[in-house]
XYZ file of C-alpha atoms in Angstrom:
661
model
C 0.272 -0.035 -0.199
C 1.095 3.772 -0.881
C 0.523 6.760 -2.187
C 1.667 7.690 -4.754
C 2.770 11.596 -7.750
C 4.250 12.272 -10.051
C 4.326 14.549 -13.570
C 4.639 14.829 -17.447
C 5.992 17.218 -19.140
C 6.492 17.556 -22.383
C 7.861 21.001 -22.560
C 10.565 20.301 -19.536
C 8.770 24.118 -18.055
C 9.194 21.864 -14.808
C 11.470 21.601 -12.281
C 9.178 17.635 -12.082
C 12.078 16.435 -9.327
C 10.869 19.084 -7.171
C 8.067 19.371 -6.657
C 7.426 15.419 -7.390
C 9.202 15.793 -3.309
C 6.875 17.959 -2.716
C 3.798 16.104 -3.262
C 5.401 12.488 -1.334
C 6.389 15.067 1.359
C 2.576 15.792 1.891
C 1.657 12.441 1.884
C 3.558 10.857 2.923
C 1.517 9.509 6.305
C 0.170 6.519 3.182
C 3.945 5.549 2.864
C 5.407 6.456 6.363
C 8.447 2.984 5.513
C 10.352 4.159 1.989
C 10.043 7.426 -0.624
C 11.746 7.300 -3.479
C 11.153 9.362 -7.766
C 11.706 7.898 -10.931
C 13.165 11.074 -13.029
C 13.395 11.948 -16.502
C 14.119 15.033 -18.820
C 9.562 14.358 -19.911
C 8.591 12.338 -16.231
C 8.587 12.344 -12.458
C 6.378 9.306 -10.719
C 6.756 9.019 -7.001
C 5.837 7.274 -4.526
C 6.068 6.905 -0.608
C 5.744 3.151 0.376
C 3.453 1.951 3.181
C 5.424 -2.370 2.844
C 3.067 -5.229 3.727
C 5.015 -7.834 1.019
C 8.147 -8.609 0.093
C 9.418 -6.311 3.207
C 13.010 -6.070 2.025
C 12.652 -5.421 -1.532
C 10.071 -4.437 -4.448
C 11.087 -0.353 -3.653
C 9.734 1.790 -6.015
C 9.557 3.052 -8.941
C 10.822 -0.299 -9.862
C 11.181 -0.959 -13.735
C 11.458 -3.957 -15.754
C 14.201 -5.826 -16.338
C 14.601 -3.171 -19.829
C 14.061 -0.079 -18.043
C 11.477 0.807 -20.120
C 8.799 1.002 -17.721
C 8.458 2.076 -14.963
C 5.810 1.690 -12.255
C 5.033 3.209 -9.039
C 1.581 1.484 -7.156
C -1.490 2.066 -4.323
C -2.500 -0.555 -3.179
C -2.032 -5.595 -3.212
C -2.067 -6.785 -5.671
C -4.334 -10.455 -3.959
C -3.599 -12.952 -6.892
C -0.321 -12.810 -7.692
C 1.120 -15.056 -6.340
C -1.219 -17.392 -8.179
C -0.108 -14.172 -11.542
C 3.948 -14.923 -10.833
C 3.535 -18.655 -11.034
C 1.992 -18.572 -15.330
C 4.580 -15.471 -15.409
C 7.265 -17.378 -15.009
C 6.158 -21.470 -16.855
C 6.523 -18.470 -20.054
C 9.890 -17.481 -19.867
C 9.075 -14.635 -17.099
C 12.377 -14.342 -14.630
C 11.436 -11.757 -11.568
C 14.147 -10.398 -9.152
C 11.546 -8.956 -6.216
C 8.248 -11.298 -4.171
C 6.673 -8.942 -4.572
C 3.152 -7.584 -6.124
C 4.114 -4.837 -8.041
C 6.822 -6.636 -10.345
C 3.760 -8.685 -11.740
C 2.108 -6.226 -12.459
C 4.115 -4.786 -14.074
C 5.623 -8.112 -16.025
C 1.926 -8.714 -16.822
C 1.374 -5.578 -18.257
C 4.932 -5.498 -19.914
C 2.939 -8.329 -21.761
C -0.162 -7.868 -21.680
C -0.746 -3.952 -21.892
C -4.296 -2.671 -19.945
C -6.224 -6.429 -20.905
C -3.855 -7.134 -18.357
C -6.128 -5.278 -15.594
C -8.820 -8.488 -16.321
C -6.863 -10.848 -14.723
C -5.878 -8.474 -11.689
C -8.211 -9.162 -7.616
C -6.665 -6.690 -5.546
C -7.832 -3.151 -5.247
C -4.824 -0.583 -7.198
C -4.281 2.548 -8.909
C -1.305 2.968 -10.440
C 0.960 4.694 -13.542
C 3.415 2.920 -15.982
C 6.048 5.205 -17.750
C 6.859 4.473 -21.100
C 10.327 5.638 -21.989
C 10.293 4.540 -25.372
C 7.058 6.448 -26.462
C 7.790 8.823 -24.467
C 3.577 7.966 -22.344
C 1.559 7.228 -18.930
C -0.639 4.331 -18.994
C -2.688 5.022 -15.876
C -5.627 2.599 -14.137
C -7.864 1.880 -10.516
C -9.384 -0.919 -9.206
C -13.068 -1.990 -10.533
C -15.129 -0.637 -7.210
C -12.413 2.284 -6.344
C -11.321 1.643 -3.562
C -7.779 3.726 -4.283
C -7.952 6.781 -4.711
C -5.745 8.280 -8.120
C -6.451 12.249 -9.073
C -5.155 14.202 -12.081
C -4.808 17.755 -13.607
C -3.731 18.973 -16.728
C -2.908 22.355 -17.321
C -1.113 23.351 -20.322
C 0.148 20.340 -21.634
C 1.190 19.010 -18.133
C -0.277 15.836 -16.651
C 0.494 16.173 -12.731
C -1.273 13.301 -11.338
C -1.337 11.480 -6.793
C -3.089 9.590 -4.349
C -4.439 13.056 -2.767
C -5.876 16.423 -4.407
C -3.592 18.143 -1.603
C -0.419 16.546 -3.247
C -1.336 17.614 -6.819
C -1.972 20.701 -5.054
C 2.437 21.227 -4.311
C 2.090 22.643 -8.251
C 2.016 25.753 -7.238
C 0.560 27.507 -10.614
C -2.638 24.549 -10.822
C -5.804 27.147 -9.256
C -7.452 26.122 -6.193
C -11.348 26.880 -6.266
C -13.541 25.764 -5.032
C -16.165 23.688 -8.525
C -19.614 24.492 -8.196
C -21.176 21.573 -10.074
C -19.735 19.381 -7.756
C -20.566 20.912 -4.564
C -23.929 20.004 -6.130
C -23.447 16.878 -6.422
C -21.721 16.806 -3.182
C -25.407 18.317 -1.573
C -27.384 15.680 -3.567
C -25.558 12.405 -3.444
C -23.378 13.127 0.112
C -19.994 12.467 -3.210
C -19.674 14.308 -6.684
C -19.942 11.908 -9.490
C -16.645 10.920 -11.218
C -14.548 12.583 -12.663
C -15.781 15.702 -11.471
C -14.790 16.401 -7.455
C -15.110 19.113 -5.424
C -12.336 21.707 -6.599
C -11.924 22.786 -10.569
C -9.156 21.611 -12.670
C -8.876 18.410 -10.306
C -10.397 15.613 -11.732
C -10.460 11.644 -10.391
C -10.540 8.527 -12.417
C -13.606 6.373 -12.232
C -13.442 2.837 -10.658
C -12.483 0.317 -13.617
C -11.281 3.140 -15.389
C -7.484 3.137 -16.996
C -6.109 5.950 -19.338
C -3.292 7.279 -21.314
C -1.828 10.477 -22.465
C 0.521 10.895 -24.146
C 0.866 14.291 -26.435
C -1.741 14.540 -28.083
C -3.267 14.563 -24.833
C -5.204 12.153 -22.492
C -7.598 9.327 -23.207
C -9.955 7.181 -21.266
C -12.002 3.608 -21.452
C -13.813 1.598 -18.976
C -12.748 -1.552 -18.788
C -15.127 -2.928 -16.262
C -18.930 -1.510 -15.055
C -21.210 -3.587 -12.723
C -23.757 -6.605 -14.343
C -26.779 -6.949 -12.868
C -28.593 -8.515 -16.199
C -27.767 -12.309 -15.395
C -29.806 -11.836 -12.528
C -32.672 -11.861 -14.348
C -32.739 -15.815 -16.086
C -31.429 -17.003 -13.045
C -32.309 -20.320 -11.614
C -30.024 -21.115 -9.421
C -31.745 -22.990 -6.547
C -30.919 -22.005 -3.116
C -28.565 -24.834 -2.328
C -26.384 -23.788 -4.860
C -26.350 -20.541 -4.514
C -25.164 -20.870 -1.038
C -22.312 -23.036 -2.178
C -21.023 -21.031 -4.158
C -20.820 -18.550 -2.775
C -19.012 -20.417 -0.289
C -16.268 -20.629 -1.679
C -15.491 -17.920 -3.454
C -15.148 -15.977 0.025
C -13.815 -18.294 1.677
C -10.962 -17.751 -1.616
C -11.451 -13.588 -1.289
C -10.639 -13.746 2.822
C -8.151 -16.542 2.253
C -5.674 -14.417 -0.736
C -6.521 -11.233 1.378
C -4.475 -12.938 4.122
C -1.459 -12.863 2.525
C 1.054 -9.505 3.544
C 4.114 -10.491 5.811
C 3.133 -8.116 7.976
C 0.144 -9.365 11.105
C -3.018 -8.119 9.756
C -6.199 -8.307 11.699
C -9.614 -7.189 11.863
C -12.228 -5.004 12.460
C -15.481 -6.474 14.344
C -18.062 -4.076 14.453
C -20.612 -6.441 15.966
C -22.149 -7.349 12.982
C -23.390 -9.939 10.157
C -20.726 -8.856 8.438
C -17.838 -8.219 10.465
C -18.493 -10.918 11.640
C -18.892 -13.377 8.375
C -15.227 -11.921 8.134
C -13.538 -12.926 11.225
C -15.697 -16.286 10.975
C -14.275 -17.324 8.096
C -10.174 -15.431 9.006
C -10.607 -18.180 11.741
C -11.065 -21.101 10.122
C -8.687 -20.439 7.708
C -5.678 -19.160 10.179
C -7.507 -20.084 13.437
C -4.988 -18.312 15.114
C -4.811 -15.575 17.124
C -6.418 -13.350 15.657
C -6.252 -9.542 16.942
C -9.605 -7.169 16.320
C -10.763 -4.198 17.023
C -13.887 -1.689 17.049
C -15.424 1.269 17.742
C -17.614 2.483 20.648
C -19.611 5.732 21.955
C -20.463 7.092 24.991
C -23.763 8.127 23.490
C -26.290 4.850 23.871
C -27.769 5.365 20.539
C -24.588 4.838 18.899
C -23.462 2.210 20.014
C -23.021 -1.536 19.422
C -20.843 -2.573 23.027
C -22.848 -5.492 23.373
C -23.511 -6.810 20.833
C -19.042 -6.219 20.117
C -18.102 -8.273 23.572
C -20.330 -10.664 22.392
C -17.961 -11.342 19.196
C -15.202 -11.319 20.320
C -16.781 -13.872 23.249
C -17.555 -16.453 20.135
C -14.706 -15.652 18.413
C -11.831 -15.418 21.056
C -10.093 -12.597 19.712
C -7.591 -10.100 20.973
C -10.067 -7.295 21.244
C -9.576 -3.816 21.954
C -12.480 -1.160 21.557
C -12.572 2.784 21.039
C -15.009 4.110 22.865
C -15.446 7.627 20.964
C -16.990 11.284 22.478
C -18.719 13.520 20.557
C -16.008 16.194 21.950
C -13.519 13.685 20.059
C -15.779 13.628 17.163
C -15.739 17.256 17.184
C -12.285 17.855 17.558
C -10.585 15.635 15.381
C -12.933 16.945 12.484
C -10.711 19.562 11.184
C -8.518 16.559 9.675
C -10.570 14.417 8.580
C -12.489 17.571 6.187
C -8.684 17.889 5.478
C -8.286 13.919 4.488
C -11.393 13.571 2.615
C -10.791 16.548 0.634
C -14.860 17.107 0.067
C -17.121 18.689 2.593
C -19.678 15.915 4.802
C -22.577 16.132 5.391
C -21.826 13.080 8.136
C -19.445 12.936 11.572
C -19.187 9.032 10.525
C -15.083 9.470 8.503
C -14.474 10.686 12.177
C -14.674 8.186 14.562
C -13.642 5.171 11.746
C -10.219 7.697 12.035
C -10.110 7.695 15.183
C -10.614 3.154 15.096
C -7.387 3.453 12.489
C -5.434 5.728 14.909
C -5.522 2.668 17.714
C -5.100 0.433 15.040
C -1.763 1.226 13.982
C -0.914 1.927 17.719
C -0.673 -1.499 18.192
C 1.923 -1.464 15.386
C -0.691 -3.324 12.496
C -0.579 -2.446 9.096
C -3.527 -3.696 7.659
C -6.779 -5.048 8.464
C -10.758 -6.844 6.625
C -13.432 -5.385 7.419
C -16.929 -6.462 6.307
C -17.746 -3.569 3.483
C -19.462 -4.114 0.402
C -21.776 -6.672 1.677
C -24.600 -4.207 2.506
C -24.671 -3.558 -1.661
C -24.005 -6.735 -3.120
C -26.601 -8.471 -0.696
C -29.325 -5.926 -0.112
C -28.459 -5.438 3.977
C -29.092 -1.644 3.920
C -32.376 0.426 5.526
C -32.584 2.095 1.248
C -33.609 -1.121 -0.137
C -36.216 -2.776 2.144
C -37.339 1.407 2.508
C -38.638 1.690 -1.483
C -40.079 -2.359 -1.516
C -42.377 -0.611 1.358
C -42.949 2.509 -0.981
C -44.066 0.153 -3.823
C -45.903 -1.317 -1.448
C -47.411 1.808 -0.486
C -47.987 3.591 -3.912
C -51.251 1.228 -4.795
C -53.089 1.933 -2.570
C -50.912 5.885 -1.814
C -54.642 6.517 0.446
C -53.425 3.439 3.282
C -53.049 4.758 6.528
C -51.529 1.825 8.322
C -48.675 0.597 4.378
C -47.131 3.266 5.806
C -47.347 2.338 9.047
C -43.924 -0.931 7.925
C -41.904 2.101 7.864
C -41.490 2.545 12.010
C -40.620 -1.165 12.344
C -37.886 -0.520 10.219
C -36.938 2.574 11.915
C -36.639 1.657 15.158
C -33.343 3.046 16.018
C -33.683 6.545 14.647
C -36.383 7.933 17.167
C -38.376 10.807 15.406
C -39.056 7.986 12.952
C -40.090 5.478 15.714
C -42.083 7.390 17.733
C -44.101 9.462 14.815
C -47.563 9.231 13.885
C -49.139 8.630 11.113
C -49.235 12.100 9.901
C -45.500 12.947 10.742
C -44.648 9.169 8.837
C -47.130 10.282 5.640
C -44.990 14.169 5.182
C -41.075 12.429 5.842
C -42.151 9.718 3.353
C -44.613 10.387 0.964
C -42.250 12.859 -1.293
C -42.383 11.712 -5.121
C -44.462 8.200 -3.192
C -46.333 7.433 -6.861
C -43.107 7.979 -8.975
C -42.520 4.390 -9.183
C -41.671 4.500 -12.811
C -38.430 7.322 -12.591
C -34.562 5.858 -12.401
C -34.024 6.843 -9.137
C -36.952 6.325 -7.381
C -34.939 3.624 -4.445
C -32.510 7.656 -3.301
C -35.428 9.844 -4.527
C -36.586 10.152 -0.222
C -32.482 10.678 0.752
C -31.383 12.642 -1.993
C -34.930 14.797 -1.512
C -33.552 15.082 2.460
C -29.864 16.027 0.886
C -31.263 18.597 -1.421
C -32.550 21.245 1.590
C -28.997 22.205 1.753
C -29.640 23.852 -1.844
C -31.803 25.777 0.442
C -29.483 27.724 1.454
C -27.248 29.005 -1.099
C -25.789 32.807 -1.113
C -27.020 33.132 -4.877
C -23.463 33.455 -6.880
C -24.052 30.014 -6.178
C -27.643 29.539 -7.216
C -27.001 30.778 -10.049
C -23.504 29.090 -10.966
C -25.250 25.931 -10.132
C -28.478 27.197 -11.720
C -28.008 25.038 -15.052
C -26.436 22.218 -13.852
C -28.717 19.569 -12.377
C -27.064 16.764 -10.351
C -29.617 14.221 -12.025
C -28.271 14.396 -15.243
C -25.567 14.251 -14.464
C -26.325 11.248 -13.406
C -28.631 10.590 -16.085
C -25.456 10.741 -18.542
C -23.185 7.621 -16.140
C -26.358 5.140 -16.176
C -25.815 1.338 -18.266
C -27.284 1.176 -21.323
C -29.854 -2.213 -19.666
C -30.659 0.644 -16.171
C -34.206 0.047 -17.112
C -34.237 -3.164 -17.853
C -32.865 -3.661 -14.911
C -35.154 -4.790 -11.638
C -36.456 -2.628 -8.584
C -33.599 -3.839 -6.148
C -30.408 -3.904 -8.777
C -32.179 -0.128 -9.829
C -31.059 0.640 -5.720
C -28.369 -2.312 -5.959
C -25.828 -0.105 -8.976
C -26.977 3.574 -7.744
C -25.647 2.336 -3.369
C -23.293 0.814 -4.861
C -21.479 3.083 -7.742
C -22.282 5.898 -6.065
C -22.227 5.764 -2.626
C -20.686 2.958 -1.722
C -17.583 3.730 -3.985
C -17.651 7.254 -3.867
C -18.846 8.380 -0.260
C -17.836 5.359 2.689
C -14.784 3.540 0.860
C -13.189 7.137 0.412
C -14.356 8.802 3.273
C -14.675 6.205 5.747
C -12.200 4.427 3.790
C -9.006 4.635 2.790
C -8.977 7.928 3.554
C -9.283 8.085 6.675
C -7.198 4.740 7.547
C -4.034 5.874 5.343
C -4.041 9.204 7.573
C -2.517 6.820 9.652
C -0.237 4.695 7.912
C -3.431 1.299 8.141
C -4.936 -0.813 5.055
C -7.994 -2.185 4.782
C -8.985 -5.590 2.175
C -12.726 -6.422 1.685
C -13.423 -9.507 0.606
C -16.712 -8.869 -0.239
C -15.215 -6.732 -2.360
C -13.924 -9.452 -4.935
C -15.061 -8.958 -8.201
C -15.624 -12.201 -8.090
C -18.213 -12.427 -5.195
C -19.458 -8.580 -6.977
C -20.236 -10.872 -9.249
C -21.770 -13.766 -7.926
C -23.717 -11.780 -6.256
C -25.153 -10.136 -8.880
C -26.236 -12.397 -10.737
C -28.162 -14.067 -7.502
C -32.508 -14.281 -7.592
C -33.580 -10.369 -5.849
C -34.930 -13.340 -3.159
C -31.571 -14.751 -1.927
C -30.580 -11.266 -1.359
C -33.955 -9.991 -0.326
C -36.307 -12.144 0.400
C -40.244 -10.510 1.852
C -38.380 -7.793 4.726
C -34.971 -9.799 5.331
C -31.654 -7.960 4.255
C -29.305 -10.421 3.370
C -30.555 -13.716 3.645
C -28.295 -15.751 1.961
C -25.564 -14.388 3.999
C -27.917 -15.800 7.005
C -28.459 -18.660 5.690
C -24.887 -19.330 5.388
C -23.483 -18.683 8.304
C -25.504 -19.699 10.766
C -23.635 -21.682 13.210
C -20.965 -19.567 11.861
C -21.790 -16.805 14.568
C -23.386 -16.034 17.646
C -27.264 -16.460 16.775
C -28.179 -12.614 18.717
C -26.241 -11.301 15.502
C -27.639 -13.627 13.390
C -30.904 -12.461 14.546
C -30.430 -8.627 15.644
C -32.149 -5.825 13.554
C -29.828 -4.230 11.537
C -28.235 -0.736 12.997
C -26.431 0.734 9.765
C -23.252 1.973 11.850
C -24.149 6.124 12.754
C -22.414 8.733 14.986
C -23.557 11.779 16.855
C -23.735 15.247 14.725
C -25.855 17.383 15.979
C -23.935 18.089 19.868
C -20.951 17.493 18.358
C -21.323 21.328 16.815
C -24.078 22.989 19.079
C -22.569 22.068 22.243
C -21.377 24.426 25.239
C -18.528 23.169 24.981
C -18.057 22.803 20.360
C -14.067 23.803 19.199
C -13.108 27.495 19.057
C -13.786 26.907 15.379
C -17.419 25.586 14.972
C -17.883 29.577 16.222
C -15.367 31.066 13.301
C -16.956 28.343 10.633
C -20.812 29.797 11.788
C -19.855 33.126 11.503
C -21.108 35.767 8.734
C -17.613 36.009 7.346
C -16.722 33.259 7.488
C -19.878 32.305 5.875
C -18.648 35.791 3.125
C -14.728 34.992 2.467
C -16.149 31.260 0.973
C -19.100 32.644 -0.549
C -21.365 29.330 -0.336
C -23.585 29.484 1.670
C -26.196 32.336 2.751
C -25.222 33.965 6.577
C -28.784 35.247 7.291
C -30.710 31.484 5.964
C -28.045 29.884 7.808
C -28.893 32.502 11.251
C -33.138 31.727 10.891
C -31.694 27.692 11.359
C -29.358 28.575 14.274
C -32.215 30.639 15.255
C -34.615 27.824 15.131
C -32.595 25.014 16.565
C -31.704 27.594 20.214
C -35.369 28.418 20.828
C -36.820 23.987 19.962
C -33.343 22.503 22.002
C -32.511 20.264 19.688
C -32.458 19.110 15.960
C -32.845 16.709 13.416
C -31.518 14.870 11.178
C -31.617 17.797 7.655
C -30.501 20.317 10.231
C -27.540 18.005 11.546
C -26.862 17.201 7.459
C -26.891 20.717 7.185
C -24.631 22.690 10.266
C -21.799 18.874 8.470
C -21.615 20.363 5.265
C -20.998 24.495 6.176
C -18.831 23.683 8.335
C -16.980 20.686 6.974
C -16.922 23.268 3.991
C -16.417 26.674 5.183
C -12.538 24.519 6.579
C -12.472 23.262 3.658
C -12.031 26.363 1.887
C -9.755 27.636 4.724
C -7.287 24.263 3.935
C -7.251 24.430 0.828
C -8.099 27.549 -0.585
C -7.723 30.948 1.600
C -4.556 29.340 3.545
C -2.049 28.182 0.752
C 0.124 27.387 3.820
C -1.713 24.792 5.332
C -0.113 22.274 3.259
C 2.586 23.324 3.664
C 2.606 22.974 6.453
C 1.873 19.596 7.570
C 4.700 17.425 5.328
C 7.664 14.917 6.928
C 10.745 15.608 5.732
C 11.574 12.226 3.996
C 14.460 10.612 2.946
C 13.380 10.043 -0.759
C 15.139 7.419 -2.788
C 16.540 9.022 -6.682
C 16.701 7.273 -9.705
C 17.940 9.331 -12.821
C 17.866 9.074 -16.616
C 19.404 11.434 -18.220
C 20.088 7.835 -20.638
C 19.239 8.627 -24.931
C 16.120 6.120 -25.921
C 17.190 3.575 -28.200
C 13.763 2.566 -29.889
């Protein structure tokens, strides 16, 4: 696992080596073990390395034997041993034991088609010094990030945006279109980001940059079409999933360092730990997050899981005060406005992992998306059921059962339920039907835009932009598959795997691994009949059947409680951090220019009168504070980026040799 960065400048106008050094030092927490740069008159490629496989060799940048190709690689290729054996059968020899060298040799042999062979999480670049061409690629689900800028023919790339901004000629400006998407979907739609001129290579894509510019292409996408004609029996589904998931866990335990696991007390993390213990029965270090606020705490289930699996466990008990204290750091690492505080506890948890000298953790992300675990899938079933009799007094009450963990809903009367959940109820043919309610709840943030931002975003509808990204056969999918596509492609890739995944773990030099996101597991789940995923209102039906007698019954039968974190009392309590008042001030609001201070003040006055906040109030306040923090850190205070660096020792490979083809 690493952080990567680089520059291709055909006109040789920049000191690419010096800038790449600054870029790497800015993200040195992603790879504190080693740092290296390949530098030629045209290109500079750099890497900061978190050593996990082949600790003694495999330093980056790494070249093939001819020194024609040079690679920088962030991630892991979990099936590298099998791929290496296949290459060795064709006569390829290796000088390291790293997956990086296997990846490079695959690219040399197969070009971009090597991506079809990879089972992993990755973002990498390969420089072809003969052709003077840069190849870039990102894993299927976008687990690892890849950002870039093209300005005056110069291509700059990095694992994080802050590194790109080390090139002083690149303007720093928030992107109204990207913000408009974030305040709707909780994330920007790739390739857009929160910043003008900064783009993200979409998941499942590769590209080439040369003197003619950049061209990108998709090599993989989610496909639910096989589910339409599936004749698979439940027994076949159970056997098939068990085999694939066992192997997905097995290859994700490959490391030359200790591998730990998250154990949240839910079905997904319990499943991964159960399979880990079956494959490697020895001591396993597990970690979890608890909350002082009992409305969010799942400690009782975590303790049951720990006792059942007999793991060596540590829990971080998080307070609202701690969330407020670290929130500026969360924005620094997330690099986008947030509508929720949920990434903060994950940051604190990964810090605990690193303090215990563990670099790798296996986690359960992906099960909810591909086995239909989220409440939004059940909510869609209920709303469609209600829509067939929109005047029913009983059907909407099913939603109270669904959200028992949210008091405002669980205790609500019929009129309140209707008011909250009836939005576009009968618009069942809308391709975004499953997510319309969630996105409408986010959409209220835009009511507080400044006049300038309202004008700048008036002609750019996030829904129109999303419609352009839908797969060709989207209209032919069943309702559950549509909802799963939206959840996985937008929310999971753009928010969950980034702001709660890569950014929070790598901020503490910890790598997360996700067996449920093995592409074989994903493709298998997407081929299942819907009833094997959501059976009535029973979520993750197949997984529940499979885990019988493998995890505690109390966890298997528990009501689904999604991961949440406190918000309202984080920012509006009397003990809130000092920066909160500054971020909500008229002066700050005016400088950033995104929101209308008068409108914000009215909301704050209402909150003070009521003495509490609603879910939508929490989202609004979190969005405003996070946006203003982002503005301060990246736009206004330009020295902020330069102050957070480490004096990292960098190994330089100078390439001054002439090219002979």
